[in-house]
Coordinates of C-alpha atoms and ligand atoms in Angstrom, one line a residue:
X1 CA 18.5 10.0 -7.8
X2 CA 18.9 7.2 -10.4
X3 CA 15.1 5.4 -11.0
X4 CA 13.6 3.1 -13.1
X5 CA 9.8 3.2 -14.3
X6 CA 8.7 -0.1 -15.7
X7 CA 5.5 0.5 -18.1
X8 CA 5.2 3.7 -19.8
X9 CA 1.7 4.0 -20.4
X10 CA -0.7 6.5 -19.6
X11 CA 0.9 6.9 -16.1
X12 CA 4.4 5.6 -16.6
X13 CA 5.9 7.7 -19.3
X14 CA 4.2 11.0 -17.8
X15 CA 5.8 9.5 -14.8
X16 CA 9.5 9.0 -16.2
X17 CA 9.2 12.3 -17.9
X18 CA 7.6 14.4 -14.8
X19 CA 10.4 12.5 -12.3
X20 CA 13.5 13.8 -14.8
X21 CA 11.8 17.2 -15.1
X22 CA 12.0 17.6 -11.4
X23 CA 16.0 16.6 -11.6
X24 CA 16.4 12.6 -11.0
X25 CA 18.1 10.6 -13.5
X26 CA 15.5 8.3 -15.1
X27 CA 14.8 5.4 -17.4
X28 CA 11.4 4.2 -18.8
X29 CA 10.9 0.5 -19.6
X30 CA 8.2 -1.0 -21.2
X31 CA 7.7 -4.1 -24.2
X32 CA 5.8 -1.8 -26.5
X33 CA 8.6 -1.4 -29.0
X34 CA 6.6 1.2 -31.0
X35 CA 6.2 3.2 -27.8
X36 CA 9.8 2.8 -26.8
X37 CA 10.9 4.2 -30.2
X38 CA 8.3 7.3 -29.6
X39 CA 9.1 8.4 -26.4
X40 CA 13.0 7.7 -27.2
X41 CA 12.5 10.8 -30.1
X42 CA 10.9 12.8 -27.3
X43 CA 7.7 12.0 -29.0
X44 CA 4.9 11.9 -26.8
X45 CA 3.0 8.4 -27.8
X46 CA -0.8 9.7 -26.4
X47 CA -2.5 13.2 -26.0
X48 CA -1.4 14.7 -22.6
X49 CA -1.3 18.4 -22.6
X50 CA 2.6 19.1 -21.5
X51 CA 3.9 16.2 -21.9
X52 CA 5.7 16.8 -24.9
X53 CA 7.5 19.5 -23.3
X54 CA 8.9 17.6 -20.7
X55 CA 10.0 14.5 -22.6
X56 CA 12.0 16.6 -24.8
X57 CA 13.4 18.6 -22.1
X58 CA 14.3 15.5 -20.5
X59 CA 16.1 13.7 -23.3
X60 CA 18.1 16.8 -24.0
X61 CA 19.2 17.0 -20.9
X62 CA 20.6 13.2 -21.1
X63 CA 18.4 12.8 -17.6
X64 CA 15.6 10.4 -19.3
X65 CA 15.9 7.8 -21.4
X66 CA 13.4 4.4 -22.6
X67 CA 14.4 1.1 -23.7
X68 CA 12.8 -2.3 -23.9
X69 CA 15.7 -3.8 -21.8
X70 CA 14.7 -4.3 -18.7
X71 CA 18.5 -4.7 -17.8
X72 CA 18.9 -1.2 -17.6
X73 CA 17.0 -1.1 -14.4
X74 CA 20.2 -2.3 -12.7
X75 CA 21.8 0.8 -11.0
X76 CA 18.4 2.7 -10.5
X77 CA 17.6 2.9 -6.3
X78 CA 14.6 3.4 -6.7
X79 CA 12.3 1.4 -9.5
X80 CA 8.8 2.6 -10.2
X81 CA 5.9 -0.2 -11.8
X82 CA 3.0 1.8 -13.1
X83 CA 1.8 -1.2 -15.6
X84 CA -1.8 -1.4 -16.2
X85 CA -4.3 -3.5 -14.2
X86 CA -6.9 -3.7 -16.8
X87 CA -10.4 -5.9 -16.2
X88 CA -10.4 -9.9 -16.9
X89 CA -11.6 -11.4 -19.8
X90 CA -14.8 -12.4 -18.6
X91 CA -14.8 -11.6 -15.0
X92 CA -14.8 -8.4 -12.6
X93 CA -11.6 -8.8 -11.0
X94 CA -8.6 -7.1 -12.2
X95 CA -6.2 -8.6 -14.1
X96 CA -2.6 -8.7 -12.6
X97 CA -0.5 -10.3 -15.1
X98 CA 1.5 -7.3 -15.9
X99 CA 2.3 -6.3 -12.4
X100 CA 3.8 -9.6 -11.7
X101 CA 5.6 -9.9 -14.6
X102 CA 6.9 -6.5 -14.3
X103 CA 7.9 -7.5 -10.7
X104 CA 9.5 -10.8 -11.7
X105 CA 11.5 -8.9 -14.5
X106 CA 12.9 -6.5 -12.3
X107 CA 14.4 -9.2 -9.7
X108 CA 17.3 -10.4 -11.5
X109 CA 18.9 -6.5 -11.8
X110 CA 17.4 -5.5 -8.3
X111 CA 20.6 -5.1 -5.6
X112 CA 20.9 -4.6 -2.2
X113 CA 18.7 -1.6 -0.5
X114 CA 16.7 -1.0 -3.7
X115 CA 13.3 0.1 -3.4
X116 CA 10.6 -1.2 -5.7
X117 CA 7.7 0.9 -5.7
X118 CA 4.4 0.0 -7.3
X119 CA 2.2 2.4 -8.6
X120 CA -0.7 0.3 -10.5
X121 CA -3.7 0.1 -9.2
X122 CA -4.5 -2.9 -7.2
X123 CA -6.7 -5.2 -5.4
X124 CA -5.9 -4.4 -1.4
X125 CA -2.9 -7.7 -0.8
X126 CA -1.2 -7.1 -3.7
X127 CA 1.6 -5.8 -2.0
X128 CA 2.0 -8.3 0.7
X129 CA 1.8 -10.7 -1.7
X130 CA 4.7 -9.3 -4.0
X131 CA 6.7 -8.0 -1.0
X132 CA 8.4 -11.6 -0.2
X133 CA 10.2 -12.1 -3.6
X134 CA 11.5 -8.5 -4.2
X135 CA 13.0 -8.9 -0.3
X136 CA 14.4 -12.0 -1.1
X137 CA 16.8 -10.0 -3.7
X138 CA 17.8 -8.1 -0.1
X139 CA 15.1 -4.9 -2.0
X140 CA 11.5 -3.7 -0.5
X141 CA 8.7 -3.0 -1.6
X142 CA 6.5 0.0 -1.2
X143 CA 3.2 0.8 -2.5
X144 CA 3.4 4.6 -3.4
X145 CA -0.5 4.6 -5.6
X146 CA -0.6 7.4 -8.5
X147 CA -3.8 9.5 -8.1
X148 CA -3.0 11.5 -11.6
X149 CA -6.1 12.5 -13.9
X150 CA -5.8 12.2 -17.6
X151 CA -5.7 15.8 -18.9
X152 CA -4.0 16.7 -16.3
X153 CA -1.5 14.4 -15.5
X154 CA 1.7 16.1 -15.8
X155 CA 0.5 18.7 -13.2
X156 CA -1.0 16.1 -10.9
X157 CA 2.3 14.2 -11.0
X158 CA 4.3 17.2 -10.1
X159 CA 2.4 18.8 -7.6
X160 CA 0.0 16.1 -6.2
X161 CA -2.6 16.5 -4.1
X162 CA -1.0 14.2 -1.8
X163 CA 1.4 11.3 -1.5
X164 CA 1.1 8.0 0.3
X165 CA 3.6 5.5 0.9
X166 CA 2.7 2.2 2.1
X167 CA 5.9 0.6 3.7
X168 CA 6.5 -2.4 5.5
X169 CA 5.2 -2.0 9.2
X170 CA 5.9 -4.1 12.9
X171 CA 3.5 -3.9 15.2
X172 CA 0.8 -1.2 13.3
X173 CA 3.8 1.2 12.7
X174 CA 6.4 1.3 9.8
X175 CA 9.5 -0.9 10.3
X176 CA 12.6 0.1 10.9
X177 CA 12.9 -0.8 7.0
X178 CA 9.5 1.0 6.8
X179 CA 10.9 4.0 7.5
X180 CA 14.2 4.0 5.6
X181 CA 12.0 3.5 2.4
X182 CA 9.7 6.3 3.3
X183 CA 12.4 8.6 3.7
X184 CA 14.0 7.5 0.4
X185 CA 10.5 8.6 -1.6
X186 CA 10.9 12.0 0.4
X187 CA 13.9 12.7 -1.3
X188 CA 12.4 11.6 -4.7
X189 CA 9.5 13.8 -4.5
X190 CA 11.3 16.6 -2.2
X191 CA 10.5 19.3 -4.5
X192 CA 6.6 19.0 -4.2
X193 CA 6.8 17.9 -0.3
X194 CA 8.6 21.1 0.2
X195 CA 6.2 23.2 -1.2
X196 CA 3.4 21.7 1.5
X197 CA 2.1 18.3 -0.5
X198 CA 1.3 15.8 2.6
X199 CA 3.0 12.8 2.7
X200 CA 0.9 9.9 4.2
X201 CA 3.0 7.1 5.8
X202 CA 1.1 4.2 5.9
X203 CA 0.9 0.4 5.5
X204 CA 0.5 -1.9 2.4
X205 CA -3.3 -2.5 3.0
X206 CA -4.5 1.6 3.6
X207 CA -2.1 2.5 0.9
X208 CA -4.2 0.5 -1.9
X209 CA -7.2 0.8 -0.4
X210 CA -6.7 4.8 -0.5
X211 CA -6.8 4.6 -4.0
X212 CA -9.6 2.3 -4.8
X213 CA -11.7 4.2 -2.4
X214 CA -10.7 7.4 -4.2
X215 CA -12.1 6.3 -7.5
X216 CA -15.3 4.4 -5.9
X217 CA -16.0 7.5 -4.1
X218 CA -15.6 9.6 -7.4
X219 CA -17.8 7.1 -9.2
X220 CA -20.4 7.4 -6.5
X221 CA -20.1 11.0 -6.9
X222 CA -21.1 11.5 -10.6
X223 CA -23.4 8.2 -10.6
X224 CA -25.4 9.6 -7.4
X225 CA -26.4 13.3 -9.9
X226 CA -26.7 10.8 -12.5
X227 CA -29.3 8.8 -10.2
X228 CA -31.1 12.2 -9.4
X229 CA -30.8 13.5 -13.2
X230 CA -33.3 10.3 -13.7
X231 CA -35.9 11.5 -11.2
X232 CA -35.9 15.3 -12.4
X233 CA -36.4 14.1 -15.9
X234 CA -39.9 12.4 -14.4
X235 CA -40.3 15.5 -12.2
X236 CA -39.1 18.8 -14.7
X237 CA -36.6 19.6 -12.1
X238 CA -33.0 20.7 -13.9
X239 CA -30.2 18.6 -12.6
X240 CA -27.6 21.1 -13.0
X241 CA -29.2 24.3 -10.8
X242 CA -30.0 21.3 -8.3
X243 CA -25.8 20.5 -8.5
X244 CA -24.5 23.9 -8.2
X245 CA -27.2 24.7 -5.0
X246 CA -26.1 21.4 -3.4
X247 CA -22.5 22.2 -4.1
X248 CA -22.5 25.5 -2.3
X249 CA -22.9 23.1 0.9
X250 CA -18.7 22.6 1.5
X251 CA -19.6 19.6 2.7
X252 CA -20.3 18.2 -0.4
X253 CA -19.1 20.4 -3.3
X254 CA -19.9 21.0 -6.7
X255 CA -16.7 19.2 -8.2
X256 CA -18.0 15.8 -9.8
X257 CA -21.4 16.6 -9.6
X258 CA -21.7 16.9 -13.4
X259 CA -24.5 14.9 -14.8
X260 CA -24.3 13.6 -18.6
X261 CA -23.8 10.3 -19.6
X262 CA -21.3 9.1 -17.1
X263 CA -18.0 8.3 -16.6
X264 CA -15.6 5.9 -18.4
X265 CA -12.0 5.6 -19.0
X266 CA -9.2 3.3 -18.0
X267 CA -9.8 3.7 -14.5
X268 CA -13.4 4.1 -12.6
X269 CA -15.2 1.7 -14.3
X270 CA -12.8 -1.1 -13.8
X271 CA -11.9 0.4 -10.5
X272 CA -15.0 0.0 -8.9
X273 CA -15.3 -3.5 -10.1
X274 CA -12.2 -4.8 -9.3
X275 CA -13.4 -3.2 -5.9
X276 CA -16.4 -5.1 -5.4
X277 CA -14.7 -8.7 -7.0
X278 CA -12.2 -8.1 -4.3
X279 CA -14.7 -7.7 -1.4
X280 CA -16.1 -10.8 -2.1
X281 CA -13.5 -12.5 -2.1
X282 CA -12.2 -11.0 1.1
X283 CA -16.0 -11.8 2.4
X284 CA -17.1 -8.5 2.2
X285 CA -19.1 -8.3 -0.8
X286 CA -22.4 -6.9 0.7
X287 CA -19.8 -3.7 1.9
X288 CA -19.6 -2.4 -1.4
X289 CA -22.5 -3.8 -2.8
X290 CA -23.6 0.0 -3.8
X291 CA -20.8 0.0 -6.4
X292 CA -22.7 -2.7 -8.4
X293 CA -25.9 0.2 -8.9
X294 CA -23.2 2.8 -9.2
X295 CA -22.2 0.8 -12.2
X296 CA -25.8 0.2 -13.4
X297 CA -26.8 3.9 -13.1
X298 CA -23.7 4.8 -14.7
X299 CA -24.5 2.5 -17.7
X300 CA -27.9 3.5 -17.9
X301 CA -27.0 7.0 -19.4
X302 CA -25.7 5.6 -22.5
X303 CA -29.3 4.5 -23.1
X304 CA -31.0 7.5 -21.9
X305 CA -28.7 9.7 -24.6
X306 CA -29.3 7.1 -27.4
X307 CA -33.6 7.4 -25.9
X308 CA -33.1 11.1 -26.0
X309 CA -31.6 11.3 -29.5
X310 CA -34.3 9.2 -30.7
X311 CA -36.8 11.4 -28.9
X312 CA -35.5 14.1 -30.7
X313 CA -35.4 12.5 -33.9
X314 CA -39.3 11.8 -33.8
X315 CA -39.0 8.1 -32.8
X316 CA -36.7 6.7 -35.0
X317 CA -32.5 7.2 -35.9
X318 CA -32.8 5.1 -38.8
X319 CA -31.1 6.7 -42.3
X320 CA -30.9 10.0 -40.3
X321 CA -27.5 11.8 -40.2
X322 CA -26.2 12.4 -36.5
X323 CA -23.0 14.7 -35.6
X324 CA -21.7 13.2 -32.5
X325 CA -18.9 15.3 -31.2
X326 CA -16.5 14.1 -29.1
X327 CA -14.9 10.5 -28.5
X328 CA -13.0 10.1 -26.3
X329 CA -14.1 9.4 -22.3
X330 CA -13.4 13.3 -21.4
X331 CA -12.0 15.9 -23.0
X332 CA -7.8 16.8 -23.2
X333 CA -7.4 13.2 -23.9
X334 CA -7.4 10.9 -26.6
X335 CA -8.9 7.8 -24.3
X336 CA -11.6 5.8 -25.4
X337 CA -11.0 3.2 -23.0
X338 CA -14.7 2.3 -22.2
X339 CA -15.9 5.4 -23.4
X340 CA -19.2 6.8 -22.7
X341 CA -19.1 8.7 -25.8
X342 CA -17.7 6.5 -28.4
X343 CA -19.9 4.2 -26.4
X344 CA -23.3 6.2 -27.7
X345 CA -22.3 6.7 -31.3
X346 CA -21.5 3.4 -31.5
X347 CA -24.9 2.3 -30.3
X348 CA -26.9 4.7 -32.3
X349 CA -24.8 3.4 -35.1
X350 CA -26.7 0.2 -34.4
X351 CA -30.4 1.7 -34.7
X352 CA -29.5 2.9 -38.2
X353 CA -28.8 6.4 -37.6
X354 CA -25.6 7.7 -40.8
X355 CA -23.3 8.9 -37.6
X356 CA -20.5 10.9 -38.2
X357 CA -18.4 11.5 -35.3
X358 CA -15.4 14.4 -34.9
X359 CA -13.1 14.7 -31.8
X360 CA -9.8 16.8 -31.3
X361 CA -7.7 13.9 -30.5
X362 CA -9.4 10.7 -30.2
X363 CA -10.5 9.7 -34.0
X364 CA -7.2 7.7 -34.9
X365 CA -7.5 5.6 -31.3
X366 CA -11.9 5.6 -32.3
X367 CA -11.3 4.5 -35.6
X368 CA -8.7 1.9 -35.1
X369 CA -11.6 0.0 -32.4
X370 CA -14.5 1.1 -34.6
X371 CA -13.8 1.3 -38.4
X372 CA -18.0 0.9 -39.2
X373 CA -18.4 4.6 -38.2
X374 CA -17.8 7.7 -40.4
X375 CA -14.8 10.4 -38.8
X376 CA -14.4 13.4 -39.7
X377 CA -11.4 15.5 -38.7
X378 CA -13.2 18.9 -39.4
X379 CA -15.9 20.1 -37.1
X380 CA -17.8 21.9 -40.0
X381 CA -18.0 19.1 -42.5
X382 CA -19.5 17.0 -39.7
X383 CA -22.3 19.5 -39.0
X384 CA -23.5 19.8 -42.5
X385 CA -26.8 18.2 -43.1
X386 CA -27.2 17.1 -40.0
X387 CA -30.4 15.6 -38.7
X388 CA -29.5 15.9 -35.2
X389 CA -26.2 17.0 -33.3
X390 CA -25.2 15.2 -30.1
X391 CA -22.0 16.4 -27.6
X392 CA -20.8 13.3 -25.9
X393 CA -17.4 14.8 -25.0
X394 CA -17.2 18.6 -23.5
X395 CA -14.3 19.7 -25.3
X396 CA -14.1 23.6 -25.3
X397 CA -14.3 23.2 -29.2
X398 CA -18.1 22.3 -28.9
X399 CA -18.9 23.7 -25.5
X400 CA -17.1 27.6 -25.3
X401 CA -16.2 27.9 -29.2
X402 CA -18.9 26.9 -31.4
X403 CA -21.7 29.0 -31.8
X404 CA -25.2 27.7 -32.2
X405 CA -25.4 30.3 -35.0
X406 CA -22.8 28.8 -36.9
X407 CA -24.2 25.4 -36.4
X408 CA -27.6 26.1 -37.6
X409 CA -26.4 27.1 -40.7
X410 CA -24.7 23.8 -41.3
X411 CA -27.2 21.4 -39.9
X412 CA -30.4 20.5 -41.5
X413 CA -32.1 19.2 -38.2
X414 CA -32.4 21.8 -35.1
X415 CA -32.2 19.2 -32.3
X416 CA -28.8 18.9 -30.0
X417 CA -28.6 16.6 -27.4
X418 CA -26.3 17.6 -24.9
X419 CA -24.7 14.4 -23.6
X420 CA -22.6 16.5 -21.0
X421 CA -24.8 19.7 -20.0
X422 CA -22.1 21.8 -21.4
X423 CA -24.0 23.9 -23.7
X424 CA -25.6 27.1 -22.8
X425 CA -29.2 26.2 -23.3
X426 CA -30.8 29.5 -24.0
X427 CA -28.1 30.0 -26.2
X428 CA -29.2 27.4 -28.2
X429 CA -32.9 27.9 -28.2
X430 CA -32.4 31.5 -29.1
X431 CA -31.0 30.3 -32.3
X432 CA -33.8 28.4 -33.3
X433 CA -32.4 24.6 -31.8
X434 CA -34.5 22.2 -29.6
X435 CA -32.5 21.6 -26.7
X436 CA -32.2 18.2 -24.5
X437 CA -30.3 18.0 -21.8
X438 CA -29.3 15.2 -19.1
X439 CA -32.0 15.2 -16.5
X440 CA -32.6 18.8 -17.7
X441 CA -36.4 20.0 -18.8
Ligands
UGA501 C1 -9.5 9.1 -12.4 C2 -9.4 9.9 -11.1 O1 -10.0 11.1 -11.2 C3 -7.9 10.1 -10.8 O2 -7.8 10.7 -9.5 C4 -7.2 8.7 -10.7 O3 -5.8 8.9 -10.5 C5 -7.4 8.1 -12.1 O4 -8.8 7.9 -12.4 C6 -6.7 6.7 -12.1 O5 -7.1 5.9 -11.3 O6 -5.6 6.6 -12.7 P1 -9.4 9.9 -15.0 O7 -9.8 8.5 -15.3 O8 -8.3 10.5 -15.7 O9 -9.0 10.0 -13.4 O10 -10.7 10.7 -15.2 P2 -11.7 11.6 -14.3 O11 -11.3 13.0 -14.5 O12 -11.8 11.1 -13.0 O13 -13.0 11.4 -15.1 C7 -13.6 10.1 -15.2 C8 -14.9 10.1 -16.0 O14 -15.9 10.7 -15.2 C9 -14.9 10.8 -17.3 O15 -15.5 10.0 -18.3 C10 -15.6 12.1 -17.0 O16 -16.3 12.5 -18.2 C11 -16.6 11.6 -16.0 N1 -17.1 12.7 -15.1 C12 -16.3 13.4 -14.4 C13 -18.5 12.9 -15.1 O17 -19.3 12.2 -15.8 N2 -19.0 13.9 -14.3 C14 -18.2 14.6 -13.5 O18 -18.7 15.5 -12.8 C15 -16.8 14.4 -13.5

């Protein structure tokens, strides 16, 4: 099938690339003329493992192609807006200047029977909004959310978890129209239905709220270990034995129970937000109320890693040398959108402290945001003389390969603050380090 993906960011161009590598004709669009010109040369324009692979195979195989034109829409059945939805300036609520004007660009090349279908991730009326102009070029709308993870978001876009389409319904059920559309994004994604993905049919409304309540209840996840991390840190109780009993119960599940110091990225934080802004206005702010502490407990464990370096530093950063390792929100990407990491060196950065901060594939994106701090590509040089070492981002460079050993005969300090509980503890203390963990003894 011919499709169009309008925005080729994070989720758009692994979209694009993932839809021709599945067999559908495709062409990204997006203003970014640098990342237009990267993704045309099959180069991939952000760190996603595999995505490389498929852009290349896809623009040798004349089924994908990107331009800044949005004229070349015209033609595609189906057209695809995965723009972002970032937070306002100065407010919760997000920010939907690029989904409308992705919307209102696509009109004038829209025909007959097309099918928009927005992926972004919006505040619940979004579509119902939008839906009017796109059918008054004689196309519908449909929201089809993306529910893709960074690291893993070639995989997650080929073989989902599930799919939902929210369609336009008549009397609680999909339309006529409704279901016309539905069965057009079956065909698109018939290679991953077949092999057993569920395909939700829903309405505008459950569709986007699926997705925001995905990511709150993710959120409330790691911020409700995070919450207990704080009381066994008063207590001497160790956060991480306390997870994996609690996750043996299938009922709740060890997955996202991983205490550190929180989650950030492009998506939960402003997620939640643009959740609760949206509440209110809908009336319903005392609903989600929780998310506002889920935030604030989130946030907190920035502090309590910058409290626990300081700790281990005797009471003060100043003029000492810290190795932070990692940058970027988690590891196989090279996000720091509101990243707790970059986040921490930053602040200890503030006290004083000489940081010097390495990551696998985050320092040019780091470094372009925060020039005041000291990067270092290799892992060794940022060791050496060391006062203290903090792990901020649980990349199997720091957390499987690199041996305390080897550190300790780098550093001058033996303190490591494990910002992630990724370390082995006893490990460490065997080779001589003091070890502090996140709600850890
Ligand atoms: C998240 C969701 O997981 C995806 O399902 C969703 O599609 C995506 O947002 C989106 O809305 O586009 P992503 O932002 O890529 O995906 O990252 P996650 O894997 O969810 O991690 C988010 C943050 O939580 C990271 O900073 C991670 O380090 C942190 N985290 C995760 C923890 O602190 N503890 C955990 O146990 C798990």
């Amino acid at each position: 099938m011919r499709l169009s993906v309008v925005g080729c960011g994070y989720l758009g161009a692994v979209h694009a690339a993932a839809m021709a590598s599945i067999g559908h004709d495709v062409v990204g669009i997006d203003v970014d003329e640098r990342k237009i010109a990267a993704l045309s040369k099959g180069e991939a324009p952000f760190f996603e493992p595999g995505l490389q692979e498929i852009l290349t195979e896809g623009i040798a195989s004349g089924r994908l192609s990107f331009t800044t034109d949005m004229a070349a829409a015209q033609g595609a059945k189906v057209h695809f807006v995965g723009v972002g939805t970032p937070q306002q300036a100065g407010g919760y609520a997000a920010d939907l200047t690029y989904v409308d004007a992705a919307v209102d660009g696509l009109l004038p090349y829209l025909s007959e029977g097309d099918i928009v279908a927005g992926k972004s991730t919006v505040p619940v009326g979004t579509a119902a909004r939008l839906a009017p102009r796109v059918a008054g070029r004689g196309a519908t709308l449909v929201w089809n959310p993306e529910f893709l993870r960074e690291g893993w978001a070639v995989q997650d876009t080929i073989d989902p978890d599930r799919l939902v389409a929210g369609v336009p319904t008549e009397n609680g059920a999909p339309s006529a129209e409704g279901e016309r559309t539905a069965q057009v994004l079956r065909e698109v994604y018939h290679p991953s239905i077949d092999k057993g993905t569920p395909f939700i049919v829903t309405d505008y409304a459950t569709a986007e709220l699926v997705k925001v309540s995905a990511n709150a209840f993710l959120a409330t996840k790691i911020s409700f270990i995070n919450a207990i991390a704080e009381i066994a840190e008063v207590t001497g109780a160790d956060v991480t034995t306390l997870a994996d009993a609690i996750g043996h119960d299938a009922r709740i599940g060890r997955r996202f129970l991983g205490a550190g110091i929180g989650f950030g990225g492009g998506c939960l934080p402003k997620d939640i937000r643009a959740f609760s802004a949206r509440a209110e206005e809908l009336g319903r702010g005392e609903s989600v109320a929780f998310l506002r502490e889920i935030d604030a407990i989130n946030l907190r464990r920035r502090d309590r890693a910058v409290e626990l370096t300081t700790e281990a530093l005797g009471g003060s950063v100043f003029e000492k040398k810290v190795a932070v390792l990692g940058a970027a929100f988690k590891p196989h990407s090279d996000d720091i959108r509101d990243s707790p990491a970059l986040d921490v060196a930053v602040r200890l950065h503030g006290l004083g402290a000489r940081v010097t901060l390495t990551d696998p594939a985050a320092i040019e994106n780091a470094r372009r945001i925060h020039p005041q701090l000291t990067y270092e590509e290799d892992l060794d040089t940022t060791l050496r003389d060391a006062d203290a070492v903090i792990v901020v981002t649980e990349w199997d460079e720091y957390r499987r390969n690199l041996s305390p050993e080897h550190a300790a005969s780098l550093a001058r300090g033996r303190v490591v603050v494990d910002g992630r509980n990724c370390l082995d503890p006893a490990a460490w203390r065997a080779a001589g380090w003091t070890y502090f963990g996140m709600g850890r003894p």
